[in-house]
């Protein structure tokens, strides 16, 4: 029996014993009419369960209005079917940890859980509007100074910091005024079968895992106005480590699965498997180190993405000038199928990404692996990848000639996203500043003609291609190599035959 299975069994026994006692919030004065503020009654119930060594706090059927409650060790908050924990729309009803306000807070607690078939509803749109009124009236200060309050003024639904033995199962999370749920420096976590509906306001990440260790995320369904499942690292002395994500469905007006943008410590030993992404504005998969951290030993398999702005974006940047550039190495992305449309993938959603021309003019963008001069992305394997692009590029819209590949901007300190370089010189795949890059059994094709080459490799050392099928191509060259050393090509298939497809600049 593996150590991981043993740990899971031990945690199951601990949970079963801990939550044997039950405490109903109605017995402590809670009123489920949706009008009475129940913060004090719910907190009394949690405190009583904690004082008696732990137990299950039951939120029965009804709508229970509340401000911030604090979950404590050995307490399970159970939301029965038909139960709604309704967040107040008044900021004065909320408390915060060091940084964030939230409906449910926990800090340095152990063996805590939120389960059941009920709902936590943050009333995010109304809450954010009320906070904006406070900013405009001068009642609170807001350093962002735009027509929406800064993120840390807008309550989340859940904020757990430094907790161990965390479980979320089956609950519905909806309408946060900012990020939905953040788990920061937590260990031994299980998040299973939760549903997130978070399109109420800006910055609505579906799930943020920050510098956590030993986390299993399974069977979740996320609809988010910002990144879907987002791993972050805000501590240079820590990292997201030993994270498993599997069997999840994601819709996002940003990226589906994202590592970053915060990447001070990094991401180690991450496994993502069997993910479905749809109607997603940016990329299905986005892996970023821009703050000096280390990303290594990442395996992503079995991903299907339909109607998404881009397929894969891997970026090593240098946003923080007080530390050296970080490292990306040992990445395997395998068994991925993506369809990239011509139109805006999240058209019609309430909080959607801006039109492409409002950011940087560009035609459809290829999958990207981009490092920095002297700091390449290392040892990336892309295997069994099938990407279909709508095509239809137009030189009148944007154009980078093959004689000016060096003019593609580096933008080393810029916020990382797949459109950050503007127009790119290829339609299918673009790599720059990479080392030990392997492409195995890759198929790239478009529906309408694209004037650009399918593949451009620029400053790549040790390139191995074994199985590259490009059935659609407007003309020669199909593949362009610039400053590529030690390349090996096998089993390359295009409509022009093997020998004439590659140009070296």
XYZ file of C-alpha atoms in Angstrom:
505
model
C 0.000 0.000 0.000
C 1.439 3.379 -1.028
C 2.054 6.166 1.473
C -0.489 8.369 -0.325
C -3.230 5.730 0.065
C -2.335 5.232 3.720
C -2.588 8.991 4.343
C -5.982 9.118 2.600
C -7.340 6.241 4.718
C -6.060 7.809 7.931
C -7.701 11.133 7.015
C -10.997 9.339 6.323
C -10.959 7.746 9.779
C -10.064 11.082 11.371
C -12.895 12.872 9.564
C -15.421 10.175 10.492
C -14.507 10.333 14.178
C -14.204 14.125 14.340
C -17.543 14.970 12.751
C -19.707 12.429 14.628
C -21.409 15.162 16.706
C -23.906 17.428 14.923
C -24.903 21.021 15.650
C -27.768 22.721 13.797
C -27.410 26.483 13.363
C -31.174 26.926 13.926
C -30.731 25.628 17.473
C -28.430 28.621 18.061
C -30.891 31.198 16.733
C -30.263 31.238 12.981
C -33.153 32.350 10.764
C -33.408 31.103 7.190
C -35.659 33.810 5.766
C -32.825 35.504 3.827
C -33.338 38.810 5.650
C -31.944 38.397 9.178
C -28.165 38.608 9.567
C -27.050 35.287 11.051
C -23.304 35.859 11.511
C -23.443 35.652 15.299
C -25.687 32.571 15.410
C -23.595 30.627 12.885
C -20.362 31.557 14.654
C -21.812 30.452 18.009
C -22.621 27.076 16.473
C -19.091 26.674 15.110
C -17.579 27.749 18.429
C -19.730 25.243 20.338
C -18.681 22.413 18.032
C -15.048 23.407 18.421
C -15.335 23.607 22.239
C -16.708 20.068 22.348
C -13.798 18.659 20.339
C -15.269 19.047 16.885
C -18.343 18.075 14.938
C -20.630 18.750 11.991
C -22.303 22.159 11.857
C -25.464 21.799 9.812
C -26.891 24.584 7.665
C -30.414 23.270 6.940
C -32.689 24.159 4.027
C -33.270 27.907 3.878
C -31.489 31.141 3.007
C -29.154 32.275 5.776
C -27.752 35.790 5.372
C -24.310 36.192 6.927
C -21.145 38.219 7.176
C -17.772 36.650 7.917
C -17.691 33.399 9.863
C -14.514 31.663 10.993
C -14.219 27.908 10.610
C -12.248 26.196 13.371
C -10.292 22.973 13.787
C -12.174 19.679 13.635
C -15.365 21.353 12.388
C -17.236 20.434 9.215
C -19.651 22.989 7.812
C -22.376 20.947 6.140
C -24.807 22.669 3.761
C -27.886 20.542 3.310
C -29.710 20.336 -0.008
C -31.633 23.573 -0.446
C -29.422 25.456 2.018
C -27.985 28.811 0.945
C -25.324 30.649 2.893
C -25.921 34.143 1.522
C -23.144 36.695 1.802
C -24.073 40.170 2.987
C -23.876 43.051 0.502
C -22.401 45.355 3.182
C -18.620 45.437 3.549
C -18.991 46.323 7.249
C -20.276 42.783 7.866
C -16.979 41.247 6.742
C -13.648 40.547 8.413
C -10.354 39.747 6.794
C -7.220 37.757 7.358
C -3.968 39.565 6.620
C -5.100 40.397 3.092
C -8.552 39.190 2.076
C -12.119 39.623 3.224
C -14.248 36.487 2.873
C -17.565 34.910 3.825
C -15.664 31.987 5.410
C -12.219 32.483 6.922
C -9.839 30.007 8.524
C -6.233 30.477 9.590
C -3.870 27.859 11.013
C -6.733 25.415 11.587
C -6.653 21.630 11.165
C -9.156 19.091 9.865
C -11.750 21.500 8.522
C -14.356 20.803 5.880
C -17.156 22.362 3.852
C -19.490 19.725 2.406
C -23.046 19.076 1.313
C -25.239 19.909 -1.658
C -26.062 23.473 -0.633
C -24.770 26.794 -1.945
C -22.559 29.652 -0.812
C -23.707 32.775 -2.673
C -21.627 35.932 -2.258
C -24.037 38.335 -4.020
C -20.886 39.650 -5.663
C -22.340 42.139 -8.115
C -24.390 43.965 -5.474
C -21.568 43.808 -2.927
C -19.005 45.201 -5.383
C -21.354 48.045 -6.369
C -21.799 48.987 -2.704
C -18.037 48.953 -2.168
C -17.562 51.155 -5.221
C -20.003 53.658 -3.702
C -17.889 53.727 -0.537
C -14.778 54.407 -2.629
C -16.418 57.202 -4.594
C -17.799 58.748 -1.390
C -14.347 58.711 0.160
C -15.425 56.389 2.977
C -12.628 53.950 2.072
C -9.441 54.413 0.069
C -8.734 52.455 -3.063
C -5.268 52.514 -4.602
C -6.463 51.026 -7.904
C -8.364 54.170 -8.887
C -10.401 52.666 -11.707
C -14.107 52.046 -12.041
C -13.958 48.916 -9.919
C -12.602 48.447 -6.379
C -9.191 46.866 -5.842
C -9.321 43.094 -5.376
C -8.506 43.058 -1.667
C -11.515 45.270 -0.894
C -13.902 42.740 -2.447
C -14.750 39.678 -0.307
C -14.176 36.168 -1.534
C -16.343 33.243 -0.545
C -13.533 31.209 1.073
C -10.070 32.190 2.340
C -8.040 29.498 4.132
C -4.468 30.284 5.216
C -1.967 27.888 6.782
C -4.538 25.129 7.294
C -3.906 21.369 7.239
C -6.347 18.605 6.413
C -8.843 20.588 4.328
C -11.817 19.053 2.560
C -14.388 20.583 0.208
C -16.937 18.303 -1.369
C -20.052 18.736 -3.520
C -20.894 22.309 -2.472
C -21.886 25.019 -4.947
C -19.963 28.292 -4.893
C -21.368 31.265 -6.763
C -21.322 35.027 -7.212
C -18.126 36.113 -5.504
C -17.201 39.786 -5.745
C -13.566 38.818 -6.450
C -11.635 35.547 -6.395
C -14.015 32.806 -5.320
C -11.801 30.681 -3.107
C -8.164 30.947 -2.048
C -6.105 28.330 -0.241
C -2.778 29.803 0.847
C 0.036 27.733 2.407
C -2.394 24.877 3.089
C -1.447 21.185 3.149
C -3.207 17.870 2.650
C -6.247 19.170 0.812
C -9.061 17.406 -1.033
C -11.396 19.410 -3.284
C -13.932 17.134 -4.929
C -17.080 17.562 -7.006
C -17.654 21.237 -6.292
C -19.429 23.526 -8.735
C -18.271 27.104 -9.194
C -20.403 29.723 -10.942
C -18.406 32.911 -10.765
C -19.218 35.494 -13.405
C -20.676 38.168 -11.135
C -17.775 40.635 -11.307
C -14.172 41.185 -12.395
C -11.215 39.063 -11.183
C -13.497 36.100 -10.547
C -10.929 33.286 -10.545
C -12.683 29.990 -10.014
C -10.072 28.491 -7.689
C -6.693 29.802 -6.463
C -4.146 27.424 -4.934
C -1.275 29.467 -3.487
C 1.919 27.813 -2.205
C -0.001 24.702 -1.122
C 1.295 21.147 -0.798
C -0.322 17.740 -1.227
C -3.539 18.813 -2.933
C -6.019 16.692 -4.875
C -8.651 18.444 -7.028
C -11.153 16.162 -8.764
C -14.497 16.198 -10.583
C -15.012 19.968 -10.369
C -17.067 22.115 -12.737
C -15.981 25.756 -13.020
C -17.474 28.699 -14.899
C -15.317 31.745 -14.160
C -14.985 35.298 -15.405
C -11.232 35.018 -14.801
C -8.817 32.068 -14.665
C -10.496 28.727 -14.009
C -8.093 26.668 -11.885
C -5.139 28.856 -10.995
C -1.975 27.861 -9.142
C 0.009 30.759 -7.704
C 3.192 31.200 -5.689
C 3.505 34.418 -3.672
C 6.253 33.219 -1.311
C 9.833 32.902 -2.612
C 10.544 30.397 0.171
C 7.646 28.134 -0.766
C 5.937 26.610 -3.824
C 2.876 24.799 -5.058
C 4.018 21.206 -4.694
C 2.510 17.761 -5.194
C -0.740 18.937 -6.785
C -3.093 16.581 -8.664
C -5.904 17.991 -10.818
C -8.167 15.592 -12.705
C -11.606 15.134 -14.269
C -12.541 18.825 -14.293
C -14.585 20.965 -16.689
C -13.666 24.634 -17.081
C -15.147 27.665 -18.839
C -13.212 30.911 -18.430
C -12.956 34.461 -19.730
C -9.216 34.193 -19.114
C -7.252 30.891 -19.084
C -8.511 27.409 -18.294
C -5.669 25.931 -16.223
C -3.003 28.457 -15.280
C 0.226 28.402 -13.260
C 1.001 32.034 -12.339
C 0.976 34.948 -12.720
C 2.433 35.157 -9.184
C 5.439 32.824 -9.364
C 7.940 33.792 -6.676
C 8.591 30.284 -5.359
C 7.235 28.174 -8.158
C 5.472 24.924 -9.032
C 6.888 21.443 -8.494
C 5.523 17.982 -9.120
C 2.200 18.989 -10.650
C -0.072 16.542 -12.471
C -3.100 17.599 -14.538
C -5.208 14.934 -16.234
C -8.501 14.611 -18.095
C -9.581 18.239 -18.392
C -12.267 19.689 -20.652
C -12.032 23.417 -21.470
C -14.605 25.330 -23.528
C -15.624 28.896 -24.457
C -12.400 30.185 -22.934
C -11.025 33.573 -23.925
C -7.276 32.960 -23.583
C -5.393 29.660 -23.544
C -6.535 26.262 -22.389
C -3.156 25.734 -20.675
C -0.956 28.567 -19.432
C 2.337 27.916 -17.604
C 4.209 31.005 -16.434
C 7.295 31.862 -14.402
C 7.887 35.622 -14.352
C 8.854 36.356 -10.721
C 12.021 34.298 -10.283
C 10.544 30.952 -9.215
C 11.136 27.411 -10.455
C 8.660 25.312 -12.430
C 9.682 21.691 -12.786
C 8.286 18.203 -13.136
C 4.903 19.120 -14.581
C 2.834 16.501 -16.410
C -0.370 17.453 -18.232
C -2.309 14.758 -20.071
C -5.655 14.156 -21.750
C -6.942 17.680 -22.377
C -9.755 18.582 -24.767
C -10.365 22.273 -25.459
C -13.067 23.614 -27.757
C -13.677 27.236 -28.686
C -10.658 28.633 -26.855
C -8.412 31.549 -27.817
C -5.197 29.547 -27.714
C -3.937 26.054 -26.980
C -0.710 26.180 -24.962
C 1.270 29.102 -23.572
C 4.570 28.492 -21.748
C 6.394 31.656 -20.724
C 9.580 32.367 -18.798
C 9.706 36.128 -18.186
C 11.435 38.569 -15.862
C 8.879 40.825 -14.225
C 10.700 41.262 -10.915
C 14.022 43.007 -11.434
C 15.183 42.445 -7.820
C 15.707 38.708 -8.457
C 17.299 36.748 -11.319
C 15.042 35.162 -13.936
C 13.489 31.882 -12.850
C 13.482 28.429 -14.427
C 11.057 26.287 -16.401
C 12.165 22.699 -16.986
C 10.958 19.119 -17.290
C 7.484 19.722 -18.693
C 5.426 17.008 -20.417
C 2.179 17.918 -22.179
C 0.571 14.929 -23.846
C -2.673 13.883 -25.519
C -4.178 17.303 -26.143
C -6.841 18.273 -28.689
C -7.710 21.943 -29.199
C -10.000 23.877 -31.547
C -9.191 27.598 -31.906
C -12.033 29.627 -33.467
C -11.900 32.782 -35.519
C -14.370 34.695 -33.366
C -14.237 35.728 -29.715
C -14.546 32.496 -27.681
C -16.387 34.002 -24.693
C -18.768 36.209 -26.674
C -22.012 36.778 -24.794
C -20.795 36.215 -21.252
C -21.477 39.055 -18.781
C -17.821 39.561 -17.822
C -15.817 38.786 -20.945
C -12.338 39.459 -22.271
C -11.758 42.477 -24.508
C -11.649 42.224 -28.300
C -8.182 41.215 -29.503
C -7.640 44.484 -31.333
C -8.097 46.360 -28.055
C -4.930 44.706 -26.700
C -2.472 44.150 -29.570
C -3.359 43.701 -33.245
C -2.852 40.086 -34.235
C -4.272 37.248 -36.268
C -4.960 33.943 -34.536
C -2.032 33.029 -32.307
C -0.108 29.744 -32.312
C 0.834 27.571 -29.365
C 3.849 29.239 -27.728
C 6.964 28.209 -25.787
C 8.944 31.377 -25.072
C 11.854 32.023 -22.732
C 14.421 34.804 -22.479
C 17.778 35.379 -24.167
C 20.268 33.370 -22.128
C 17.477 31.852 -20.040
C 15.723 29.241 -22.184
C 12.708 27.155 -21.322
C 14.229 23.705 -20.832
C 13.242 20.139 -21.598
C 9.670 20.539 -22.787
C 8.026 17.518 -24.416
C 4.853 18.020 -26.452
C 3.383 14.686 -27.508
C 0.195 13.635 -29.299
C -1.006 17.192 -29.771
C -3.752 17.983 -32.298
C -4.646 21.648 -32.850
C -7.147 22.912 -35.403
C -7.195 26.655 -36.132
C -9.958 28.547 -37.892
C -7.306 30.325 -39.974
C -8.267 33.203 -42.223
C -5.298 35.441 -41.414
C -4.978 38.734 -43.254
C -1.729 40.643 -43.917
C -3.666 43.889 -43.887
C -4.536 43.241 -40.252
C -1.076 42.312 -38.932
C 2.123 40.948 -40.447
C 5.628 39.876 -39.390
C 7.826 39.003 -42.366
C 10.289 36.131 -42.231
C 13.092 38.654 -42.712
C 12.126 40.421 -39.493
C 11.742 37.580 -36.986
C 14.100 39.428 -34.674
C 11.626 42.294 -34.386
C 9.148 40.258 -32.358
C 9.417 42.071 -29.007
C 10.919 40.296 -25.986
C 8.730 42.146 -23.428
C 10.582 40.389 -20.612
C 8.959 42.435 -17.825
C 5.420 42.509 -19.202
C 2.383 40.784 -17.752
C 2.397 37.307 -19.301
C -0.385 36.273 -21.615
C -0.529 34.621 -24.999
C -1.219 37.874 -26.874
C 1.643 39.790 -25.212
C 3.896 39.807 -28.296
C 1.235 41.005 -30.704
C 1.344 39.396 -34.143
C 3.485 36.256 -34.377
C 5.131 34.954 -37.559
C 3.536 31.475 -37.499
C -0.005 30.152 -37.221
C 0.545 26.748 -35.574
C 3.533 26.740 -33.232
C 6.102 29.321 -32.136
C 9.149 28.658 -29.964
C 11.857 31.130 -28.949
C 14.682 30.802 -26.413
C 14.191 27.109 -25.704
C 16.519 24.176 -25.061
C 15.816 20.475 -25.297
C 12.448 20.925 -27.028
C 10.768 17.723 -28.265
C 7.749 17.514 -30.551
C 6.287 14.031 -30.958
C 3.287 13.164 -33.089
C 1.986 16.709 -33.550
C -0.812 17.631 -35.975
C -1.417 21.283 -36.884
C -4.064 22.363 -39.378
C -6.328 25.245 -40.280
C -9.791 25.550 -41.812
C -9.254 28.737 -43.854
C -5.977 29.768 -45.454
C -3.259 31.393 -43.371
C -0.382 33.115 -45.170
C 2.147 32.438 -42.366
C 4.380 29.379 -41.970
C 2.942 26.725 -39.672
C 5.986 26.580 -37.379
C 8.705 29.070 -36.451
C 11.616 28.115 -34.162
C 13.907 30.954 -33.083
C 16.954 30.435 -30.826
C 16.269 26.799 -30.000
C 19.099 24.511 -28.945
C 18.646 20.733 -29.261
C 15.358 20.413 -31.134
C 13.885 16.963 -31.727
C 10.863 16.486 -33.977
C 9.504 12.975 -34.507
C 6.105 12.965 -36.142
C 4.862 16.336 -37.373
C 1.808 16.374 -39.607
C 0.785 19.663 -41.247
C -1.844 18.826 -43.892
C -2.789 22.462 -44.582
C -0.259 25.016 -45.766
C -0.654 28.034 -48.032
C 2.856 27.823 -49.445
C 6.529 27.312 -48.698
C 8.185 27.362 -46.261
C 6.029 25.431 -43.829
C 8.681 25.347 -41.084
C 11.189 28.122 -40.415
C 14.302 27.704 -38.284
C 16.353 30.675 -37.081
C 19.397 30.164 -34.845
C 18.456 26.539 -34.226
C 21.280 24.219 -33.179
C 21.360 20.421 -33.130
C 17.986 19.802 -34.747
C 16.576 16.410 -35.719
C 13.506 15.929 -37.908
C 11.763 12.589 -38.530
C 8.383 11.722 -40.017
C 7.451 15.223 -41.147
C 4.427 15.264 -43.440
C 3.069 18.232 -45.391
C 1.339 18.684 -48.742
C 4.705 19.705 -50.229
C 6.637 16.605 -49.184
C 9.388 16.308 -46.616
C 12.385 17.964 -48.253
C 11.070 21.373 -49.242
C 9.183 22.282 -46.136
C 11.984 23.594 -43.908
C 13.752 26.932 -44.321
C 16.793 27.902 -42.260
C 17.321 31.610 -41.706
